[in-house]
PDB file of C-alpha atoms in Angstrom:
ATOM      1  CA  MET I   1      -9.347 -56.468 -72.392  1.00 55.00           C
ATOM      2  CA  ALA I   2      -8.652 -58.099 -75.716  1.00 55.00           C
ATOM      3  CA  PRO I   3      -6.426 -61.197 -75.661  1.00 58.00           C
ATOM      4  CA  ALA I   4      -3.693 -59.334 -77.527  1.00 59.00           C
ATOM      5  CA  ALA I   5      -3.820 -56.488 -74.991  1.00 65.00           C
ATOM      6  CA  LYS I   6      -3.752 -58.966 -72.103  1.00 69.00           C
ATOM      7  CA  GLU I   7      -0.633 -60.574 -73.498  1.00 76.00           C
ATOM      8  CA  PHE I   8       0.813 -57.115 -74.116  1.00 82.00           C
ATOM      9  CA  TYR I   9       0.627 -56.089 -70.443  1.00 80.00           C
ATOM     10  CA  GLU I  10       1.998 -59.415 -69.231  1.00 82.00           C
ATOM     11  CA  ASP I  11       5.394 -58.250 -70.449  1.00 83.00           C
ATOM     12  CA  GLN I  12       7.106 -56.139 -67.765  1.00 83.00           C
ATOM     13  CA  LYS I  13       8.675 -53.822 -70.357  1.00 87.00           C
ATOM     14  CA  ASN I  14       5.205 -52.910 -71.562  1.00 86.00           C
ATOM     15  CA  LEU I  15       4.102 -52.372 -67.973  1.00 87.00           C
ATOM     16  CA  ASN I  16       7.039 -49.983 -67.616  1.00 87.00           C
ATOM     17  CA  LYS I  17       5.736 -48.033 -70.621  1.00 88.00           C
ATOM     18  CA  LEU I  18       2.281 -47.895 -69.036  1.00 88.00           C
ATOM     19  CA  CYS I  19       3.733 -46.682 -65.723  1.00 89.00           C
ATOM     20  CA  ASN I  20       5.829 -44.063 -67.515  1.00 87.00           C
ATOM     21  CA  PHE I  21       2.617 -42.726 -69.004  1.00 87.00           C
ATOM     22  CA  LEU I  22       0.729 -42.860 -65.691  1.00 88.00           C
ATOM     23  CA  ARG I  23       3.571 -41.079 -63.889  1.00 85.00           C
ATOM     24  CA  GLY I  24       3.969 -38.449 -66.616  1.00 82.00           C
ATOM     25  CA  ALA I  25       2.325 -35.076 -67.073  1.00 79.00           C
ATOM     26  CA  ASP I  26      -0.666 -36.628 -68.866  1.00 83.00           C
ATOM     27  CA  GLY I  27      -1.259 -39.201 -66.107  1.00 86.00           C
ATOM     28  CA  PRO I  28      -3.784 -39.042 -63.281  1.00 88.00           C
ATOM     29  CA  ALA I  29      -3.438 -36.383 -60.601  1.00 87.00           C
ATOM     30  CA  VAL I  30      -1.501 -37.482 -57.531  1.00 89.00           C
ATOM     31  CA  ARG I  31      -1.051 -36.048 -54.053  1.00 89.00           C
ATOM     32  CA  GLU I  32       2.062 -35.539 -51.974  1.00 89.00           C
ATOM     33  CA  ALA I  33       2.596 -36.932 -48.499  1.00 90.00           C
ATOM     34  CA  ILE I  34       5.332 -37.956 -46.077  1.00 90.00           C
ATOM     35  CA  MET I  35       5.982 -41.624 -45.414  1.00 89.00           C
ATOM     36  CA  MET I  36       8.968 -42.898 -43.440  1.00 87.00           C
ATOM     37  CA  ASP I  37      10.510 -39.387 -43.524  1.00 85.00           C
ATOM     38  CA  LYS I  38      10.367 -39.353 -47.313  1.00 88.00           C
ATOM     39  CA  ARG I  39       8.191 -37.419 -49.719  1.00 89.00           C
ATOM     40  CA  VAL I  40       5.972 -39.741 -51.751  1.00 89.00           C
ATOM     41  CA  TYR I  41       3.129 -39.494 -54.264  1.00 90.00           C
ATOM     42  CA  TYR I  42      -0.068 -41.409 -53.755  1.00 90.00           C
ATOM     43  CA  ILE I  43      -3.433 -41.884 -55.444  1.00 91.00           C
ATOM     44  CA  LYS I  44      -6.695 -43.553 -54.570  1.00 91.00           C
ATOM     45  CA  GLY I  45      -7.283 -46.888 -56.259  1.00 90.00           C
ATOM     46  CA  GLU I  46     -10.661 -45.837 -57.635  1.00 91.00           C
ATOM     47  CA  LYS I  47      -9.213 -42.775 -59.374  1.00 91.00           C
ATOM     48  CA  LEU I  48      -6.424 -44.850 -60.885  1.00 90.00           C
ATOM     49  CA  VAL I  49      -8.878 -47.383 -62.285  1.00 90.00           C
ATOM     50  CA  ASN I  50     -11.198 -44.639 -63.573  1.00 90.00           C
ATOM     51  CA  PHE I  51      -8.342 -42.989 -65.399  1.00 90.00           C
ATOM     52  CA  MET I  52      -7.187 -46.245 -66.972  1.00 89.00           C
ATOM     53  CA  VAL I  53     -10.699 -47.098 -68.194  1.00 87.00           C
ATOM     54  CA  GLU I  54     -11.788 -43.582 -69.162  1.00 88.00           C
ATOM     55  CA  PRO I  55      -8.993 -40.984 -69.176  1.00 86.00           C
ATOM     56  CA  LYS I  56      -9.785 -37.370 -68.460  1.00 81.00           C
ATOM     57  CA  LYS I  57     -10.819 -35.168 -71.340  1.00 80.00           C
ATOM     58  CA  GLY I  58      -7.912 -33.954 -73.440  1.00 77.00           C
ATOM     59  CA  THR I  59      -5.569 -36.795 -72.422  1.00 81.00           C
ATOM     60  CA  LYS I  60      -3.513 -38.189 -75.293  1.00 84.00           C
ATOM     61  CA  TRP I  61      -3.315 -41.934 -74.735  1.00 84.00           C
ATOM     62  CA  PRO I  62      -0.087 -43.347 -76.254  1.00 85.00           C
ATOM     63  CA  LYS I  63      -0.711 -45.151 -79.529  1.00 86.00           C
ATOM     64  CA  GLU I  64       1.640 -47.993 -78.614  1.00 87.00           C
ATOM     65  CA  LEU I  65      -0.403 -48.840 -75.470  1.00 87.00           C
ATOM     66  CA  PRO I  66      -3.688 -50.791 -75.843  1.00 87.00           C
ATOM     67  CA  ARG I  67      -6.718 -49.198 -74.179  1.00 86.00           C
ATOM     68  CA  PHE I  68      -8.644 -50.867 -71.342  1.00 86.00           C
ATOM     69  CA  SER I  69     -12.158 -51.876 -72.302  1.00 83.00           C
ATOM     70  CA  SER I  70     -13.522 -52.622 -68.799  1.00 85.00           C
ATOM     71  CA  ARG I  71     -12.840 -52.010 -65.120  1.00 88.00           C
ATOM     72  CA  PRO I  72     -11.923 -55.663 -64.360  1.00 88.00           C
ATOM     73  CA  ASP I  73      -9.166 -55.436 -66.963  1.00 86.00           C
ATOM     74  CA  ALA I  74      -7.753 -52.284 -65.367  1.00 88.00           C
ATOM     75  CA  ILE I  75      -8.039 -53.801 -61.870  1.00 89.00           C
ATOM     76  CA  ALA I  76      -6.138 -56.876 -63.053  1.00 89.00           C
ATOM     77  CA  VAL I  77      -3.262 -54.687 -64.230  1.00 89.00           C
ATOM     78  CA  CYS I  78      -3.312 -52.734 -60.954  1.00 90.00           C
ATOM     79  CA  LYS I  79      -3.048 -56.006 -59.031  1.00 90.00           C
ATOM     80  CA  GLU I  80      -0.047 -56.916 -61.153  1.00 90.00           C
ATOM     81  CA  LEU I  81       1.520 -53.557 -60.313  1.00 89.00           C
ATOM     82  CA  CYS I  82       1.073 -54.386 -56.632  1.00 90.00           C
ATOM     83  CA  ASN I  83       2.638 -57.819 -57.112  1.00 89.00           C
ATOM     84  CA  ILE I  84       5.760 -56.443 -58.766  1.00 89.00           C
ATOM     85  CA  GLN I  85       5.859 -53.620 -56.137  1.00 88.00           C
ATOM     86  CA  TYR I  86       5.456 -50.714 -58.512  1.00 90.00           C
ATOM     87  CA  ILE I  87       2.752 -49.447 -56.131  1.00 90.00           C
ATOM     88  CA  HIS I  88       1.988 -50.441 -52.551  1.00 90.00           C
ATOM     89  CA  ARG I  89      -1.028 -49.973 -50.354  1.00 91.00           C
ATOM     90  CA  SER I  90      -0.849 -47.216 -47.743  1.00 91.00           C
ATOM     91  CA  GLU I  91      -2.926 -45.898 -44.868  1.00 89.00           C
ATOM     92  CA  LYS I  92      -3.411 -42.340 -43.674  1.00 88.00           C
ATOM     93  CA  VAL I  93      -2.207 -41.719 -40.118  1.00 86.00           C
ATOM     94  CA  ALA I  94      -2.428 -37.908 -40.126  1.00 82.00           C
ATOM     95  CA  LYS I  95      -2.845 -35.004 -42.483  1.00 82.00           C
ATOM     96  CA  GLY I  96      -0.153 -35.382 -45.109  1.00 83.00           C
ATOM     97  CA  GLU I  97       1.311 -38.523 -43.510  1.00 88.00           C
ATOM     98  CA  LEU I  98       1.085 -42.142 -44.653  1.00 89.00           C
ATOM     99  CA  GLU I  99       2.306 -45.518 -43.488  1.00 89.00           C
ATOM    100  CA  VAL I 100       2.634 -48.862 -45.220  1.00 88.00           C
ATOM    101  CA  ALA I 101      -0.520 -50.948 -44.875  1.00 87.00           C
ATOM    102  CA  ARG I 102      -0.337 -54.524 -43.715  1.00 86.00           C
ATOM    103  CA  VAL I 103      -2.802 -55.600 -46.377  1.00 85.00           C
ATOM    104  CA  ARG I 104      -1.118 -55.735 -49.766  1.00 85.00           C
ATOM    105  CA  ASP I 105      -4.086 -56.556 -52.032  1.00 87.00           C
ATOM    106  CA  PHE I 106      -5.443 -53.996 -54.456  1.00 88.00           C
ATOM    107  CA  ASP I 107      -8.699 -52.321 -53.445  1.00 88.00           C
ATOM    108  CA  GLU I 108     -10.356 -49.385 -55.151  1.00 88.00           C
ATOM    109  CA  SER I 109     -11.238 -47.768 -51.827  1.00 89.00           C
ATOM    110  CA  ALA I 110      -7.630 -47.815 -50.575  1.00 91.00           C
ATOM    111  CA  TYR I 111      -4.715 -45.470 -51.188  1.00 92.00           C
ATOM    112  CA  PHE I 112      -1.649 -46.553 -53.126  1.00 92.00           C
ATOM    113  CA  THR I 113       1.803 -45.006 -53.129  1.00 91.00           C
ATOM    114  CA  TRP I 114       3.958 -44.994 -56.220  1.00 90.00           C
ATOM    115  CA  ILE I 115       7.276 -46.815 -55.852  1.00 90.00           C
ATOM    116  CA  TYR I 116       8.051 -46.859 -59.552  1.00 87.00           C
ATOM    117  CA  GLU I 117       9.896 -43.626 -60.305  1.00 81.00           C
ATOM    118  CA  GLY I 118       9.625 -43.803 -64.078  1.00 73.00           C
ATOM    119  CA  ASP I 119      12.246 -42.896 -66.624  1.00 72.00           C
ATOM    120  CA  MET I 120      15.197 -41.325 -64.774  1.00 75.00           C
ATOM    121  CA  THR I 121      16.962 -40.001 -67.883  1.00 80.00           C
ATOM    122  CA  ASN I 122      15.776 -36.413 -67.484  1.00 79.00           C
ATOM    123  CA  LYS I 123      16.472 -36.400 -63.744  1.00 81.00           C
ATOM    124  CA  ASN I 124      19.976 -37.768 -64.290  1.00 86.00           C
ATOM    125  CA  LEU I 125      20.674 -35.172 -66.980  1.00 90.00           C
ATOM    126  CA  MET I 126      19.415 -32.384 -64.729  1.00 89.00           C
ATOM    127  CA  THR I 127      21.533 -33.655 -61.836  1.00 90.00           C
ATOM    128  CA  THR I 128      24.597 -33.797 -64.080  1.00 93.00           C
ATOM    129  CA  ALA I 129      23.920 -30.274 -65.349  1.00 92.00           C
ATOM    130  CA  LEU I 130      23.531 -29.061 -61.755  1.00 92.00           C
ATOM    131  CA  ILE I 131      26.871 -30.567 -60.715  1.00 94.00           C
ATOM    132  CA  ILE I 132      28.635 -29.139 -63.774  1.00 93.00           C
ATOM    133  CA  GLY I 133      27.086 -25.736 -63.126  1.00 90.00           C
ATOM    134  CA  PHE I 134      28.212 -25.829 -59.489  1.00 91.00           C
ATOM    135  CA  LEU I 135      31.769 -26.730 -60.493  1.00 90.00           C
ATOM    136  CA  CYS I 136      31.805 -23.936 -63.073  1.00 87.00           C
ATOM    137  CA  CYS I 137      30.665 -21.435 -60.427  1.00 86.00           C
ATOM    138  CA  THR I 138      33.376 -22.525 -57.993  1.00 88.00           C
ATOM    139  CA  CYS I 139      35.981 -22.095 -60.757  1.00 87.00           C
ATOM    140  CA  PHE I 140      34.877 -18.522 -61.463  1.00 82.00           C
ATOM    141  CA  PRO I 141      38.256 -16.941 -60.452  1.00 82.00           C
ATOM    142  CA  ILE I 142      40.038 -18.804 -63.281  1.00 85.00           C
ATOM    143  CA  TRP I 143      37.461 -18.032 -65.962  1.00 84.00           C
ATOM    144  CA  PRO I 144      38.654 -16.108 -69.026  1.00 86.00           C
ATOM    145  CA  ASN I 145      38.042 -12.412 -68.789  1.00 83.00           C
ATOM    146  CA  PHE I 146      35.524 -12.370 -71.670  1.00 83.00           C
ATOM    147  CA  LEU I 147      33.358 -14.955 -69.857  1.00 85.00           C
ATOM    148  CA  LYS I 148      33.433 -12.862 -66.699  1.00 83.00           C
ATOM    149  CA  VAL I 149      32.323  -9.810 -68.676  1.00 82.00           C
ATOM    150  CA  PHE I 150      29.561 -11.853 -70.329  1.00 86.00           C
ATOM    151  CA  VAL I 151      28.263 -13.126 -66.966  1.00 85.00           C
ATOM    152  CA  TRP I 152      28.427  -9.604 -65.561  1.00 82.00           C
ATOM    153  CA  TYR I 153      26.364  -8.196 -68.438  1.00 84.00           C
ATOM    154  CA  MET I 154      23.858 -11.045 -68.196  1.00 87.00           C
ATOM    155  CA  SER I 155      23.460 -10.554 -64.442  1.00 85.00           C
ATOM    156  CA  VAL I 156      22.999  -6.804 -64.766  1.00 82.00           C
ATOM    157  CA  SER I 157      20.522  -7.247 -67.640  1.00 85.00           C
ATOM    158  CA  LEU I 158      18.504  -9.788 -65.655  1.00 89.00           C
ATOM    159  CA  LEU I 159      18.467  -7.511 -62.617  1.00 86.00           C
ATOM    160  CA  ILE I 160      17.244  -4.542 -64.672  1.00 86.00           C
ATOM    161  CA  PHE I 161      14.652  -6.697 -66.467  1.00 90.00           C
ATOM    162  CA  ILE I 162      13.219  -7.988 -63.182  1.00 90.00           C
ATOM    163  CA  PHE I 163      13.129  -4.462 -61.750  1.00 89.00           C
ATOM    164  CA  PHE I 164      11.228  -3.063 -64.736  1.00 89.00           C
ATOM    165  CA  LEU I 165       8.930  -6.112 -64.851  1.00 90.00           C
ATOM    166  CA  VAL I 166       7.956  -5.682 -61.203  1.00 90.00           C
ATOM    167  CA  THR I 167       7.514  -1.935 -61.706  1.00 89.00           C
ATOM    168  CA  LEU I 168       5.354  -2.465 -64.799  1.00 90.00           C
ATOM    169  CA  ARG I 169       3.157  -5.048 -63.013  1.00 90.00           C
ATOM    170  CA  ALA I 170       2.652  -2.641 -60.112  1.00 89.00           C
ATOM    171  CA  LEU I 171       1.767   0.307 -62.363  1.00 88.00           C
ATOM    172  CA  VAL I 172      -0.695  -1.728 -64.427  1.00 88.00           C
ATOM    173  CA  PHE I 173      -2.329  -3.017 -61.250  1.00 88.00           C
ATOM    174  CA  LEU I 174      -2.509   0.529 -59.841  1.00 87.00           C
ATOM    175  CA  PHE I 175      -4.124   2.029 -62.941  1.00 86.00           C
ATOM    176  CA  VAL I 176      -6.732  -0.719 -63.234  1.00 86.00           C
ATOM    177  CA  TRP I 177      -7.342  -0.844 -59.460  1.00 85.00           C
ATOM    178  CA  ILE I 178      -8.185   2.879 -59.459  1.00 84.00           C
ATOM    179  CA  ILE I 179     -10.866   2.155 -62.053  1.00 84.00           C
ATOM    180  CA  GLY I 180     -12.344  -0.607 -59.880  1.00 83.00           C
ATOM    181  CA  TYR I 181     -10.720  -3.872 -61.027  1.00 84.00           C
ATOM    182  CA  GLU I 182      -7.784  -5.954 -59.840  1.00 85.00           C
ATOM    183  CA  MET I 183      -5.694  -7.004 -62.820  1.00 85.00           C
ATOM    184  CA  TRP I 184      -2.328  -8.706 -62.530  1.00 86.00           C
ATOM    185  CA  PHE I 185       0.100  -9.503 -65.301  1.00 86.00           C
ATOM    186  CA  LEU I 186       1.521 -12.984 -64.538  1.00 85.00           C
ATOM    187  CA  PRO I 187      -0.251 -13.230 -61.156  1.00 85.00           C
ATOM    188  CA  ASN I 188       1.554 -16.455 -60.133  1.00 84.00           C
ATOM    189  CA  LEU I 189       5.037 -15.242 -61.066  1.00 83.00           C
ATOM    190  CA  PHE I 190       6.324 -15.153 -57.480  1.00 81.00           C
ATOM    191  CA  ASP I 191       4.297 -18.097 -56.120  1.00 79.00           C
ATOM    192  CA  GLU I 192       6.958 -20.417 -54.660  1.00 75.00           C
ATOM    193  CA  SER I 193       4.496 -23.317 -54.283  1.00 70.00           C
ATOM    194  CA  LEU I 194       4.145 -23.657 -58.086  1.00 70.00           C
ATOM    195  CA  GLY I 195       6.524 -25.089 -60.634  1.00 71.00           C
ATOM    196  CA  PHE I 196       8.392 -23.130 -63.292  1.00 73.00           C
ATOM    197  CA  CYS I 197       5.831 -23.527 -66.074  1.00 77.00           C
ATOM    198  CA  GLU I 198       2.842 -23.073 -63.737  1.00 76.00           C
ATOM    199  CA  SER I 199       4.258 -19.710 -62.584  1.00 80.00           C
ATOM    200  CA  PHE I 200       3.493 -18.214 -66.014  1.00 81.00           C
ATOM    201  CA  VAL I 201      -0.151 -19.392 -66.096  1.00 81.00           C
ATOM    202  CA  PRO I 202      -2.442 -17.523 -66.448  1.00 82.00           C
ATOM    203  CA  VAL I 203      -0.896 -14.581 -68.247  1.00 85.00           C
ATOM    204  CA  ILE I 204      -3.485 -12.075 -67.008  1.00 86.00           C
ATOM    205  CA  SER I 205      -6.057 -12.239 -64.211  1.00 86.00           C
ATOM    206  CA  CYS I 206      -8.786  -9.643 -63.814  1.00 85.00           C
ATOM    207  CA  GLU I 207     -11.412  -9.444 -61.049  1.00 85.00           C
ATOM    208  CA  LYS I 208     -13.703  -6.749 -59.744  1.00 84.00           C
ATOM    209  CA  THR I 209     -12.522  -5.104 -56.548  1.00 82.00           C
ATOM    210  CA  LYS I 210     -14.311  -5.766 -53.274  1.00 81.00           C
ATOM    211  CA  ASP I 211     -16.868  -3.333 -51.927  1.00 80.00           C
ATOM    212  CA  GLY I 212     -15.731  -0.613 -49.546  1.00 78.00           C
ATOM    213  CA  GLN I 213     -12.489   0.331 -51.357  1.00 80.00           C
ATOM    214  CA  LEU I 214     -13.760   3.469 -53.075  1.00 81.00           C
ATOM    215  CA  MET I 215     -12.194   5.884 -50.579  1.00 83.00           C
ATOM    216  CA  TYR I 216      -8.860   4.083 -50.768  1.00 82.00           C
ATOM    217  CA  ARG I 217      -8.884   4.212 -54.561  1.00 82.00           C
ATOM    218  CA  VAL I 218      -9.704   7.912 -54.535  1.00 85.00           C
ATOM    219  CA  GLY I 219      -6.930   8.646 -52.023  1.00 87.00           C
ATOM    220  CA  VAL I 220      -4.322   6.635 -53.919  1.00 84.00           C
ATOM    221  CA  SER I 221      -5.332   8.205 -57.237  1.00 85.00           C
ATOM    222  CA  VAL I 222      -5.011  11.735 -55.788  1.00 87.00           C
ATOM    223  CA  ALA I 223      -1.576  10.940 -54.365  1.00 86.00           C
ATOM    224  CA  PHE I 224      -0.357   9.297 -57.567  1.00 82.00           C
ATOM    225  CA  PHE I 225      -1.541  12.017 -59.925  1.00 82.00           C
ATOM    226  CA  SER I 226      -0.185  14.685 -57.560  1.00 85.00           C
ATOM    227  CA  PHE I 227       3.225  13.073 -57.869  1.00 80.00           C
ATOM    228  CA  CYS I 228       2.881  13.007 -61.655  1.00 78.00           C
ATOM    229  CA  TYR I 229       1.983  16.717 -61.624  1.00 78.00           C
ATOM    230  CA  TRP I 230       5.022  17.498 -59.464  1.00 76.00           C
ATOM    231  CA  ALA I 231       7.281  15.543 -61.828  1.00 71.00           C
ATOM    232  CA  VAL I 232       5.982  17.483 -64.837  1.00 71.00           C
ATOM    233  CA  THR I 233       6.099  20.946 -63.219  1.00 73.00           C
ATOM    234  CA  GLN I 234       9.574  20.428 -61.735  1.00 68.00           C
ATOM    235  CA  PRO I 235      11.579  19.476 -64.818  1.00 62.00           C
ATOM    236  CA  SER I 236      14.960  20.413 -63.395  1.00 61.00           C
ATOM    237  CA  GLU I 237      14.714  18.102 -60.390  1.00 60.00           C
ATOM    238  CA  PHE I 238      13.017  15.306 -62.308  1.00 60.00           C
ATOM    239  CA  ASP I 239      15.493  15.562 -65.176  1.00 66.00           C
ATOM    240  CA  GLY I 240      18.300  15.285 -62.665  1.00 67.00           C
ATOM    241  CA  PHE I 241      16.670  12.194 -61.222  1.00 65.00           C
ATOM    242  CA  VAL I 242      16.371  10.624 -64.695  1.00 68.00           C
ATOM    243  CA  LYS I 243      19.969  11.522 -65.523  1.00 72.00           C
ATOM    244  CA  GLY I 244      21.138  10.018 -62.240  1.00 72.00           C
ATOM    245  CA  GLN I 245      19.320   6.783 -63.018  1.00 71.00           C
ATOM    246  CA  GLY I 246      20.880   6.681 -66.475  1.00 74.00           C
ATOM    247  CA  ASP I 247      24.365   7.219 -65.035  1.00 75.00           C
ATOM    248  CA  PHE I 248      23.706   4.523 -62.478  1.00 72.00           C
ATOM    249  CA  ILE I 249      22.796   1.995 -65.188  1.00 74.00           C
ATOM    250  CA  LYS I 250      25.848   2.972 -67.261  1.00 74.00           C
ATOM    251  CA  ASP I 251      28.149   2.538 -64.266  1.00 71.00           C
ATOM    252  CA  LEU I 252      26.449  -0.732 -63.458  1.00 69.00           C
ATOM    253  CA  TYR I 253      27.157  -2.124 -66.927  1.00 66.00           C
ATOM    254  CA  ALA I 254      30.670  -0.688 -66.983  1.00 68.00           C
ATOM    255  CA  GLY I 255      31.442  -2.077 -63.536  1.00 62.00           C
ATOM    256  CA  THR I 256      32.680   1.312 -62.248  1.00 61.00           C
ATOM    257  CA  LEU I 257      30.412   1.669 -59.225  1.00 56.00           C
ATOM    258  CA  LEU I 258      33.422   0.738 -57.077  1.00 51.00           C
ATOM    259  CA  SER I 259      36.556   2.871 -56.794  1.00 49.00           C
ATOM    260  CA  ASP I 260      39.219   2.650 -59.495  1.00 46.00           C
ATOM    261  CA  MET I 261      41.601   0.697 -57.290  1.00 46.00           C
ATOM    262  CA  SER I 262      38.886  -1.820 -56.308  1.00 51.00           C
ATOM    263  CA  GLN I 263      37.876  -2.204 -59.961  1.00 53.00           C
ATOM    264  CA  LYS I 264      41.492  -2.839 -60.948  1.00 58.00           C
ATOM    265  CA  ASP I 265      41.918  -5.412 -58.210  1.00 58.00           C
ATOM    266  CA  LYS I 266      38.649  -7.070 -59.250  1.00 55.00           C
ATOM    267  CA  GLU I 267      39.777  -7.369 -62.872  1.00 58.00           C
ATOM    268  CA  ASN I 268      43.205  -8.757 -61.910  1.00 61.00           C
ATOM    269  CA  ILE I 269      41.994 -11.104 -59.192  1.00 55.00           C
ATOM    270  CA  ASP I 270      42.905 -14.219 -61.201  1.00 57.00           C
ATOM    271  CA  LYS I 271      46.307 -12.941 -62.400  1.00 61.00           C
ATOM    272  CA  PRO I 272      49.528 -13.978 -60.593  1.00 63.00           C
ATOM    273  CA  LYS I 273      51.212 -11.214 -58.596  1.00 65.00           C
ATOM    274  CA  MET I 274      54.424 -10.925 -60.678  1.00 68.00           C
ATOM    275  CA  PRO I 275      56.657  -7.852 -60.189  1.00 68.00           C
ATOM    276  CA  SER I 276      57.410  -5.831 -63.310  1.00 70.00           C
ATOM    277  CA  LEU I 277      60.916  -5.190 -64.676  1.00 71.00           C
ATOM    278  CA  GLU I 278      60.787  -1.630 -63.397  1.00 76.00           C
ATOM    279  CA  ASP I 279      59.974  -2.856 -59.883  1.00 75.00           C
ATOM    280  CA  LEU I 280      62.866  -5.341 -60.018  1.00 72.00           C
ATOM    281  CA  LEU I 281      65.337  -2.640 -61.142  1.00 76.00           C
ATOM    282  CA  LYS I 282      64.163  -0.316 -58.376  1.00 77.00           C
ATOM    283  CA  LYS I 283      64.604  -3.123 -55.852  1.00 77.00           C
ATOM    284  CA  LEU I 284      68.168  -3.809 -57.073  1.00 74.00           C
ATOM    285  CA  ASP I 285      69.064  -0.109 -56.941  1.00 75.00           C
ATOM    286  CA  SER I 286      67.753   0.180 -53.411  1.00 76.00           C
ATOM    287  CA  GLU I 287      69.743  -2.896 -52.357  1.00 70.00           C
ATOM    288  CA  ASP I 288      72.929  -1.405 -53.890  1.00 67.00           C
ATOM    289  CA  GLU I 289      72.348   1.853 -52.081  1.00 70.00           C
ATOM    290  CA  GLU I 290      71.851   0.011 -48.790  1.00 66.00           C
ATOM    291  CA  GLU I 291      75.057  -1.959 -49.318  1.00 63.00           C
ATOM    292  CA  LYS I 292      76.904   1.256 -50.190  1.00 63.00           C
ATOM    293  CA  GLU I 293      75.631   2.961 -47.071  1.00 61.00           C
ATOM    294  CA  LEU I 294      76.642  -0.027 -44.974  1.00 57.00           C
ATOM    295  CA  SER I 295      80.135  -0.098 -46.449  1.00 63.00           C
ATOM    296  CA  GLU I 296      80.624   3.629 -45.729  1.00 62.00           C
ATOM    297  CA  GLU I 297      79.501   3.134 -42.132  1.00 64.00           C
ATOM    298  CA  GLU I 298      81.849   0.184 -41.721  1.00 67.00           C
ATOM    299  CA  ALA I 299      84.814   2.237 -43.108  1.00 61.00           C
ATOM    300  CA  ALA I 300      84.082   5.100 -40.718  1.00 65.00           C
ATOM    301  CA  GLU I 301      83.901   2.709 -37.775  1.00 72.00           C
ATOM    302  CA  ALA I 302      87.201   1.075 -38.843  1.00 64.00           C
ATOM    303  CA  LEU I 303      88.892   4.508 -39.117  1.00 63.00           C
ATOM    304  CA  LEU I 304      87.597   5.494 -35.699  1.00 68.00           C
ATOM    305  CA  ASP I 305      88.904   2.250 -34.184  1.00 69.00           C
ATOM    306  CA  SER I 306      92.327   2.771 -35.736  1.00 64.00           C
ATOM    307  CA  LEU I 307      92.519   6.319 -34.364  1.00 62.00           C
ATOM    308  CA  VAL I 308      91.609   5.066 -30.906  1.00 63.00           C
ATOM    309  CA  GLU I 309      94.292   2.390 -31.087  1.00 65.00           C
ATOM    310  CA  ASP I 310      96.940   4.904 -32.269  1.00 58.00           C
ATOM    311  CA  SER I 311      96.098   7.268 -29.420  1.00 62.00           C
ATOM    312  CA  GLU I 312      96.467   4.422 -26.927  1.00 59.00           C
ATOM    313  CA  ASP I 313      99.891   3.479 -28.349  1.00 56.00           C
ATOM    314  CA  ILE I 314     101.092   7.077 -28.125  1.00 57.00           C
ATOM    315  CA  ASP I 315     100.038   7.284 -24.473  1.00 56.00           C
ATOM    316  CA  GLU I 316     101.926   4.095 -23.682  1.00 55.00           C
ATOM    317  CA  ASP I 317     105.119   5.398 -25.328  1.00 54.00           C
ATOM    318  CA  GLU I 318     105.010   8.627 -23.336  1.00 55.00           C
ATOM    319  CA  GLU I 319     104.735   6.678 -20.119  1.00 55.00           C
TER     320      GLU I 319
END
């Protein structure tokens, strides 16, 4: 390492820049393991030194970081990373499990776990966006109506897009498989073990089918083309099926799959339940009628009581 480069990496800020590069997408490949009930990333010391001295082909080394000219120079920096506890030596105890080693010195034959997490700006922004998104979802009942309609259209469009994408992938695979090849469009699309970007790579995969599948391909092709023949020769039934699917999509976008009353309640779910003027007038009229009925009943009871009292007085006078 040149003297200027040696002085460069003696500054901890410059070491942080080097670690940001090593922990980034262009850095050396790392493995995942569990240590102290926590997921960690580790790498063998030899691979780390090899990458620092001679990066893999296609790696873009940052221009602001001096290159390492020899292995001793890279090992010296790795030892410094151990001293400042950016990496620590680990030992394998089982498959996918590590523990902290008692020996702390750097050795190319040992495994080292990354403690330095790198630049946390993107992670903090993603965490903030996740919290804001969660709060927005919980406040859905008080959203403006136009936002609710927008989210509804987006959800329906995404659902239809995924349905047609899956159907198209299956049909393309079926046609090519009948010929004798297995071709998938976006083969890793539903692989949960891969990241978001890796799920779209490669775009197309094509391999020759295994031996012994000829009878299956013939049987599937006969069944598929028989269905196609039935669909063409039965236009009335098939046209009804197509029309039904079109009506279903229209109702899905319009939000009228539910009954009219349920749709009305769904649209007014965030509105306060305030009675209208007509309802208030009807309520007042009904109260007046009830009071009038009660007053008439009370008058009849009073008249009946007075008649009873008069009859009793007459009886007493006769006696």
